[in-house]
Coordinates of C-alpha atoms in Angstrom, one line a residue:
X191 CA -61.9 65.2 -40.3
X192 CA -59.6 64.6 -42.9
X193 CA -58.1 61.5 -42.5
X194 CA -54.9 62.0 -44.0
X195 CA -53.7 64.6 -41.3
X196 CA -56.0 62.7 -38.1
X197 CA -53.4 60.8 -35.9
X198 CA -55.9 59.3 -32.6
X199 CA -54.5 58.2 -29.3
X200 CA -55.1 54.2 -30.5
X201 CA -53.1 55.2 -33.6
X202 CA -50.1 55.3 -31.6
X203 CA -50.5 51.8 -30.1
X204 CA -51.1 50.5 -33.6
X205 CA -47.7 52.0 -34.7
X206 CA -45.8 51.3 -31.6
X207 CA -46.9 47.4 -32.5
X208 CA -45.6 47.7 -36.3
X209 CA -42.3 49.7 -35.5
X210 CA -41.5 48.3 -31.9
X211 CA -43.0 44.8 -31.7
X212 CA -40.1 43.3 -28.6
X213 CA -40.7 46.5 -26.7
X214 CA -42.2 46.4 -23.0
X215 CA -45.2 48.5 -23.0
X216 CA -46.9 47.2 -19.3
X217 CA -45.8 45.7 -16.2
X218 CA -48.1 45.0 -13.2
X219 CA -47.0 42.4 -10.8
X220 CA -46.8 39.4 -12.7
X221 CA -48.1 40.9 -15.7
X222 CA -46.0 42.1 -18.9
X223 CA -46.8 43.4 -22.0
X224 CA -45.1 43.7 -25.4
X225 CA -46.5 46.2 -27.3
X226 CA -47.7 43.4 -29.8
X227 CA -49.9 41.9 -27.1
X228 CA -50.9 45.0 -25.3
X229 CA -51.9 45.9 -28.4
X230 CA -54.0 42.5 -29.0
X231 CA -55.7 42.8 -25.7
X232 CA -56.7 46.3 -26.7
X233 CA -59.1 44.9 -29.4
X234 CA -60.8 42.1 -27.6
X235 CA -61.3 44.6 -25.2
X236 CA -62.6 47.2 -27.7
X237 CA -65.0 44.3 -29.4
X238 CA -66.3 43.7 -25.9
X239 CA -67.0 47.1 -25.0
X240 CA -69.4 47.3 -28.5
X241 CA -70.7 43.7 -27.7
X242 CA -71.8 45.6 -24.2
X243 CA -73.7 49.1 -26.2
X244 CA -69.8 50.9 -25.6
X245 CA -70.2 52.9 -28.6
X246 CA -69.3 56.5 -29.9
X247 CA -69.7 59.1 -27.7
X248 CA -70.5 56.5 -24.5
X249 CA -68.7 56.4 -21.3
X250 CA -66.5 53.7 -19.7
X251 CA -65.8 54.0 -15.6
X252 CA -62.9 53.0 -13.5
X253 CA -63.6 52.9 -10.3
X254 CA -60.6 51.3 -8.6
X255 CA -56.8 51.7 -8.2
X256 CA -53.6 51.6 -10.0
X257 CA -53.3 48.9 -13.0
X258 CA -52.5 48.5 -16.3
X259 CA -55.9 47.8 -16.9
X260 CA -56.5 51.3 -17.2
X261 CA -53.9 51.9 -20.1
X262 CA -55.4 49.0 -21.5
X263 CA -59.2 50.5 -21.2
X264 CA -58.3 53.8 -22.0
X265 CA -57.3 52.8 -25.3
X266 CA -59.9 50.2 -26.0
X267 CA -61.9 53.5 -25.4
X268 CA -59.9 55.3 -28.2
X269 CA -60.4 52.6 -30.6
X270 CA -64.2 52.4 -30.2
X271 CA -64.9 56.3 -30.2
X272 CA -66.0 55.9 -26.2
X273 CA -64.5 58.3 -23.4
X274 CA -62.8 56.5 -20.2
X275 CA -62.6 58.1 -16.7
X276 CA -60.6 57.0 -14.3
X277 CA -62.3 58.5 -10.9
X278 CA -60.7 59.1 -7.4
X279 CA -61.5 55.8 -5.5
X280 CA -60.2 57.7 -2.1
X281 CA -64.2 59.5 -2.4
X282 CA -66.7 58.8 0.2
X283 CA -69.8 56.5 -1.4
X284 CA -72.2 59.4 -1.5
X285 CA -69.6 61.2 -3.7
X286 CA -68.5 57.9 -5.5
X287 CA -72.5 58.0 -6.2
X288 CA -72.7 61.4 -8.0
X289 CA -70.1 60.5 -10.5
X290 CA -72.0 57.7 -11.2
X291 CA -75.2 58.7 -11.7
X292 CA -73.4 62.3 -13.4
X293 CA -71.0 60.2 -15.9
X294 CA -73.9 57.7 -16.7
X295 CA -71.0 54.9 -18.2
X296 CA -72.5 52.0 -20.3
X297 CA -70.0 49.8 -18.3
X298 CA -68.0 50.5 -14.8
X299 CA -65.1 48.4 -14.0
X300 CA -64.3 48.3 -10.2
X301 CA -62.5 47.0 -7.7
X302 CA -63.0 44.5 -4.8
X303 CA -59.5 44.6 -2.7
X304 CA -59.6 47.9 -0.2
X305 CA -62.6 50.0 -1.4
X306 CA -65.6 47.0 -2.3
X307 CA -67.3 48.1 0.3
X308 CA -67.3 51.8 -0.6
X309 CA -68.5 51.1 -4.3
X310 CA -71.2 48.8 -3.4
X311 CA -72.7 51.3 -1.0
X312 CA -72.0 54.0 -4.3
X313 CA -73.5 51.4 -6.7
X314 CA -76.8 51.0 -4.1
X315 CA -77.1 54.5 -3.6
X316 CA -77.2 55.6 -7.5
X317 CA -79.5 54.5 -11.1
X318 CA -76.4 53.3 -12.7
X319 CA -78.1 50.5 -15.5
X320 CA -74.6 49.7 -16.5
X321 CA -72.9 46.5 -16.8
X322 CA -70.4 45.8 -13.9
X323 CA -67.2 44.5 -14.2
X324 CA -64.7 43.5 -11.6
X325 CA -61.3 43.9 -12.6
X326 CA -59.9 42.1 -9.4
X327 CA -62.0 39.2 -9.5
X328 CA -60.7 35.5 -10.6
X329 CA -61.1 35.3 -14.8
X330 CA -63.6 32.7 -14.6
X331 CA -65.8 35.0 -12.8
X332 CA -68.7 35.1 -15.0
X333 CA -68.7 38.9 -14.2
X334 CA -64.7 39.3 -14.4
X335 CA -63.0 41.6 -16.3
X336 CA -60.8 39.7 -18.2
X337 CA -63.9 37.0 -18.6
X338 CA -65.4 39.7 -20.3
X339 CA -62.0 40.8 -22.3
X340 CA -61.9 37.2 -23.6
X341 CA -65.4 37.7 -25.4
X342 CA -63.5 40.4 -27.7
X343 CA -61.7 39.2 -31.1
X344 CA -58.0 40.0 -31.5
X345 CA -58.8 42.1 -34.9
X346 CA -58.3 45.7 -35.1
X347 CA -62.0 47.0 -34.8
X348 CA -60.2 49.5 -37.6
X349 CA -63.2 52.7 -36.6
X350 CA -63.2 56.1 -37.7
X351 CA -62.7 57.8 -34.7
X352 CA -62.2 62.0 -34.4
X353 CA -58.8 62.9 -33.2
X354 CA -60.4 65.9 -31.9
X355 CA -63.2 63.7 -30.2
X356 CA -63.1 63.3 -26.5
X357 CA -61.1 60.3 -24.5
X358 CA -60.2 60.8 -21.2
X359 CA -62.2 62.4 -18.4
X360 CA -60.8 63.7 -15.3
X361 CA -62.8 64.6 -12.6
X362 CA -61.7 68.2 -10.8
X363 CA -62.7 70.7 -9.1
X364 CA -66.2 71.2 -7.6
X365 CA -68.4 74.4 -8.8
X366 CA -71.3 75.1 -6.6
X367 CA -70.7 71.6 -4.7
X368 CA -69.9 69.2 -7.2
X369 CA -66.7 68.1 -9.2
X370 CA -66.7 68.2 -12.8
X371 CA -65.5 65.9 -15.8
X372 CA -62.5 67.8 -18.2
X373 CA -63.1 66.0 -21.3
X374 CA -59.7 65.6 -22.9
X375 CA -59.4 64.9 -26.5
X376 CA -57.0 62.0 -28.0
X377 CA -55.1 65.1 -29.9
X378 CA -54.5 66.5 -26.1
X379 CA -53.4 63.1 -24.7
X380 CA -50.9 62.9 -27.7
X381 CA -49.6 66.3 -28.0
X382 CA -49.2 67.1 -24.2
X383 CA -47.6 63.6 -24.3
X384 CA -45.0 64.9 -26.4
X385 CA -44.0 68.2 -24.8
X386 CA -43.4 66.7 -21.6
X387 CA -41.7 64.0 -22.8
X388 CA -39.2 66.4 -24.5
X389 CA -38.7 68.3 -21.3
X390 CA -38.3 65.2 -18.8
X391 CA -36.2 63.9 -21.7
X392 CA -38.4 60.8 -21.9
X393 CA -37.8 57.9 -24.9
X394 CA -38.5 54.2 -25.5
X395 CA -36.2 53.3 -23.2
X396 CA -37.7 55.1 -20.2
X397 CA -39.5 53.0 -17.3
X398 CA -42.0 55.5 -15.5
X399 CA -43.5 53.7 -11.9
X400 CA -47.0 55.1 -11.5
X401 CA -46.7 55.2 -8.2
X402 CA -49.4 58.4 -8.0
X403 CA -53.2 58.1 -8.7
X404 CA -54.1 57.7 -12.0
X405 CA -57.3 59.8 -11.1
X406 CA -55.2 62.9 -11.0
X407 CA -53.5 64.3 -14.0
X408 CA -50.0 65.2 -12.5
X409 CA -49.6 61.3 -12.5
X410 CA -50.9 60.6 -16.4
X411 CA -48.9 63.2 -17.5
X412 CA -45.6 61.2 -17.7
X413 CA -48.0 57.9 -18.2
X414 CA -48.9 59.7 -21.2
X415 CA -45.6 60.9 -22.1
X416 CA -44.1 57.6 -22.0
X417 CA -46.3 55.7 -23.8
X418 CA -46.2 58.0 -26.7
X419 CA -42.4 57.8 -26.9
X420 CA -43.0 53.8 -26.8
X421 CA -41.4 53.3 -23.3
X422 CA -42.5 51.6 -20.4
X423 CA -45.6 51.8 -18.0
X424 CA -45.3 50.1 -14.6
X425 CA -47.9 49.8 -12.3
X426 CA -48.1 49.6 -8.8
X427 CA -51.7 49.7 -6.8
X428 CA -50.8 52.1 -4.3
X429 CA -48.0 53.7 -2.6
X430 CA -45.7 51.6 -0.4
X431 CA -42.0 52.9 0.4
X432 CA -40.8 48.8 0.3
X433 CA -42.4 47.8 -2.9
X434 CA -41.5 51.1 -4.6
X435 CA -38.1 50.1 -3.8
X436 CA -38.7 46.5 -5.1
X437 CA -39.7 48.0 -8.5
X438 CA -37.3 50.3 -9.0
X439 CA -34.2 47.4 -8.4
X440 CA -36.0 45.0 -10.4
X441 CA -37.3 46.7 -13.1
X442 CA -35.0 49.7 -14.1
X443 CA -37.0 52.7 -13.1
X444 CA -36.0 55.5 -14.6
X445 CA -38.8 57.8 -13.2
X446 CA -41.7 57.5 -10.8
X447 CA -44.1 59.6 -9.3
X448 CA -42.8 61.2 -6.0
X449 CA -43.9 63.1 -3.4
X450 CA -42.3 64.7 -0.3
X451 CA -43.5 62.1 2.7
X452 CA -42.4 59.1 -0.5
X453 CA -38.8 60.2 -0.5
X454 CA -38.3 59.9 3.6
X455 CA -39.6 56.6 3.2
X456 CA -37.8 55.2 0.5
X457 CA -34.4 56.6 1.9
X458 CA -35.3 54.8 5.5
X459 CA -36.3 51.3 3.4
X460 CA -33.7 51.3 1.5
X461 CA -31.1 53.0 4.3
X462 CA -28.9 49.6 4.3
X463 CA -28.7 50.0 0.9
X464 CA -30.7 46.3 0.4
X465 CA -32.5 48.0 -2.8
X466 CA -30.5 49.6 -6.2
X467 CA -31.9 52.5 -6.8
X468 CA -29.2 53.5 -8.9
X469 CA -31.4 53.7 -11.9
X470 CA -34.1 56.2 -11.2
X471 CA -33.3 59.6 -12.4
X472 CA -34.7 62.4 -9.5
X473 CA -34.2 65.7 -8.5
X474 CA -31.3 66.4 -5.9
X475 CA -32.4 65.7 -2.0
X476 CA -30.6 64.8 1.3
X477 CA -26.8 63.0 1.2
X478 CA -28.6 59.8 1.2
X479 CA -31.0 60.4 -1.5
X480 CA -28.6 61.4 -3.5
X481 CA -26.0 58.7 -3.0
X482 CA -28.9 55.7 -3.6
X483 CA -30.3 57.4 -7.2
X484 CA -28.8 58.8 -10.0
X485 CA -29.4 62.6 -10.6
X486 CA -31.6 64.1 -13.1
X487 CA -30.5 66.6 -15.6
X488 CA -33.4 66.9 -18.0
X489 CA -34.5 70.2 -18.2
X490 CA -37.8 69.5 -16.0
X491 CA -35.5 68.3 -13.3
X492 CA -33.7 71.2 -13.8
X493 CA -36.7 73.6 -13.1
X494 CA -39.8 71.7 -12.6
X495 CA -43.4 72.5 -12.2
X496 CA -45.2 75.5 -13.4
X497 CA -49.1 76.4 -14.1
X498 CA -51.9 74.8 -15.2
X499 CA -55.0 72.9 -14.7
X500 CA -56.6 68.9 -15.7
X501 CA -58.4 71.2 -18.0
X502 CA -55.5 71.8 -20.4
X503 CA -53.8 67.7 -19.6
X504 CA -51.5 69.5 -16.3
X505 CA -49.6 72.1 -17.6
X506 CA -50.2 75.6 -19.7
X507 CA -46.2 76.9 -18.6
X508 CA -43.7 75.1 -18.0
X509 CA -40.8 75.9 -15.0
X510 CA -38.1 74.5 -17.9
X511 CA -39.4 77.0 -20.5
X512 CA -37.7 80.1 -18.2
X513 CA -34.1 80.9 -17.0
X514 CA -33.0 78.7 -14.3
X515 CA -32.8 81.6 -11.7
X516 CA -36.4 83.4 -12.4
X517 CA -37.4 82.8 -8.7
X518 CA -41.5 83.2 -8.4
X519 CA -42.6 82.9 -12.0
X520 CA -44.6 79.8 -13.6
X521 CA -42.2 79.7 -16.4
X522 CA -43.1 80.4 -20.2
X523 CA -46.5 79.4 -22.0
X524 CA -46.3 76.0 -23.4
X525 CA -46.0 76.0 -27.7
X526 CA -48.9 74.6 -27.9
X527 CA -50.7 77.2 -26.4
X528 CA -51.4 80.9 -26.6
X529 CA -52.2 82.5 -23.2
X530 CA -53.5 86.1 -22.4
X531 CA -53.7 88.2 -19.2
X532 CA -57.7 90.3 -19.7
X533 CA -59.3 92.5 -17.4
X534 CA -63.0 91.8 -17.0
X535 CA -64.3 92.7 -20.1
X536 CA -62.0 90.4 -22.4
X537 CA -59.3 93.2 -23.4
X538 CA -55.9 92.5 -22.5
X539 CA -54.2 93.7 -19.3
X540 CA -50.5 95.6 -19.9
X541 CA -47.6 93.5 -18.3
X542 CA -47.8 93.7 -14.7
X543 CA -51.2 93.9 -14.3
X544 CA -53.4 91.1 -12.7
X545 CA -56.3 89.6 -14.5
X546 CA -58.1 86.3 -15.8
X547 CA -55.5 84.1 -17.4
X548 CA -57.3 82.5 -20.8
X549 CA -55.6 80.2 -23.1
X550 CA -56.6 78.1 -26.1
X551 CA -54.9 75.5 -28.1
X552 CA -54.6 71.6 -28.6
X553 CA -54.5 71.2 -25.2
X554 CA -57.6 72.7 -23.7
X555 CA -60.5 70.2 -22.9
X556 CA -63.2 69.9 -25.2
X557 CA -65.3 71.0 -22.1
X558 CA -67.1 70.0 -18.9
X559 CA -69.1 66.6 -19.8
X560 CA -72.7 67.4 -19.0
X561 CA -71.9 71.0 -18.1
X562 CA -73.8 73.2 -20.4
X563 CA -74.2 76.1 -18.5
X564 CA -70.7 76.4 -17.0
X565 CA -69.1 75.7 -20.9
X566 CA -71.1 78.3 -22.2
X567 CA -69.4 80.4 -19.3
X568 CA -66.2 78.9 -19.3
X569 CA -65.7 78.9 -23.3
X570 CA -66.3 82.0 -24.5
X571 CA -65.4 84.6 -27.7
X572 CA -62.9 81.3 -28.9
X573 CA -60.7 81.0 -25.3
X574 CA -61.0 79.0 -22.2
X575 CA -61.4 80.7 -19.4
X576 CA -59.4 79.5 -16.2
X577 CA -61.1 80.9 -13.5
X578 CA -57.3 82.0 -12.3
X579 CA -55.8 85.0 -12.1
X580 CA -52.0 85.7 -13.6
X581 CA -50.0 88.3 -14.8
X582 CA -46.8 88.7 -17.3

């Protein structure tokens, strides 16, 4: 690594506090965060997660819901080398239980409020020898999370951490029965961060509601993209049409994570107009959707979506990469990728012709944690291989 050209994921934290110190990096409920103290929680956080064996290369678990507690972990990850995953609290126990036993974290943060029971029947039923944190619990809690922040000292641990190392593992689809971890690499995190943030036209001055689980990548992309360009994370635990509403009047969302069933609900909350939504910027919808927000005319707006996987951070082609009017393609390849079309054997397929799509670039996981078998398949002659099938 040549420390000269390496930029991590905590790096951009540590400049955000230099360069933007009165900017809003966090809000959850009563919570805000500058980027000055976001950034100071970060390290007693990071100090902590050493104090507890968190060290290179070791895993740290979320198993709860939305917060800004998992911004805040995911970085105290990057600055101590560690790899975070947030994992899909909706699972059953016996399935919370595998990714338990399969990630094998030196210390698992959870949650009390709406799934205790499910993790405590997870935590019985695996050998997890980590140290448990609640991250709902009162901070004298002996056993609380921000007990256990407050161990931490507010220095910059200032590690050598690879760029190129693993951060952030997402849990997807199941081969032969079982979900798998895409490891993610802070140079991912970063540079998807700043693609779709150029697309969705997303600054410092952008206030993105993560209103979608933070276990799935469609929502991180824009959590990603936002913090990079310094702007504004709000958190909200789960989805509810009247606090969504709330949020968006009182703090100035620009963008949120919406889906279909969401929009009815917001337009009937808000049908006497009682919330301003006047500041979120979405995609055209019904009269009265469009009359309460404020329409979006970024170039992702403008032709969202396209393909990809968690695998690669979301998206390999983007929608806003292609003319406006090419009905049924995924778009153009992402520049930070290189994507081919190959028949069986690894040659490439003419245009037109359907085969394997493969990619490789900054982007692509650094594999499958604790897959070696299904890397060695997945990751071969230098491309990753999607499982999917394409053509130009």
């Amino acid at each position: 690594m040549d420390p000269l050209r390496s930029l991590t994921f905590a790096d951009v934290l540590r400049e955000h506090r230099r360069s933007r110190p009165h900017y809003t990096a966090a809000v959850d409920g009563d919570v805000r965060l500058t980027y000055p103290e976001l950034d100071r929680r970060v390290n007693r956080l990071a100090h902590a997660l050493r104090a507890a064996g968190a060290a290179e290369g070791d895993r740290v678990l979320w198993l709860g819901q939305n917060s800004f507690r998992v911004l805040e972990t995911l970085l105290a990850a990057a600055k101590v080398g560690a790899m975070f995953s947030p994992v899909n609290w909706r699972q059953s126990a016996e399935e919370m239980a595998f990714v338990i036993d399969d990630i094998d974290a030196r210390v698992v943060l959870w949650q009390e409020e709406e799934i205790g029971d499910t993790v405590r029947s997870a935590r019985a039923a695996s050998a997890s020898n980590a140290r448990w944190l609640r991250h709902d619990a009162a901070p004298d809690d002996a056993d609380s999370y921000e007990a256990f922040l407050a161990t931490g000292s507010e220095d910059d641990p200032d590690l050598d951490v690879d760029p190129v190392a693993p951060l952030l593992i997402i849990y997807t689809a199941a081969f032969a029965g079982r979900p798998n971890g895409a490891m993610l690499s802070h140079t991912a995190l970063v540079s998807q961060g700043l693609v779709m943030g150029r697309l969705a036209e997303v600054d410092a001055g952008y206030v993105y509601l993560n209103s979608g689980p933070l276990f799935h990548i469609g929502t991180f992309m824009t959590t990603l993209a936002t913090f990079v360009a310094a702007g504004t994370n709000v958190f909200t635990r789960r989805v509810d049409a009247e606090e969504l509403c709330r949020l968006i009047e009182t703090e100035r969302c620009t963008g949120a994570f919406l889906v279909g069933p969401t929009f009815r609900q917001i337009v009937e909350a808000s049908r006497d107009r009682r919330y301003d939504l006047t500041s979120l910027r979405a995609s055209p919808g019904g009269p009265e959707w469009n009359a309460m927000t404020s329409r979006d005319t970024s170039p992702w707006a403008r032709n969202p979506g396209g393909y990809g996987q968690s695998e690669a951070v979301g998206m390999l082609t983007f929608n806003a990469l292609a003319p406006v009017d090419a009905v049924g393609s995924h778009g153009r390849p992402s520049p930070l990728v290189q994507l081919r079309v190959v028949a069986e054997d690894g040659a490439d397929l003419p245009d037109g012709e359907t085969g394997e799509i493969v990619v490789r670039g900054p982007t692509v996981m650094n594999g499958y944690w604790n897959r070696p078998e299904e890397n060695e398949r997945r990751r071969r002659d230098g491309w990753h291989h999607t499982n999917d099938l394409g053509r130009r």
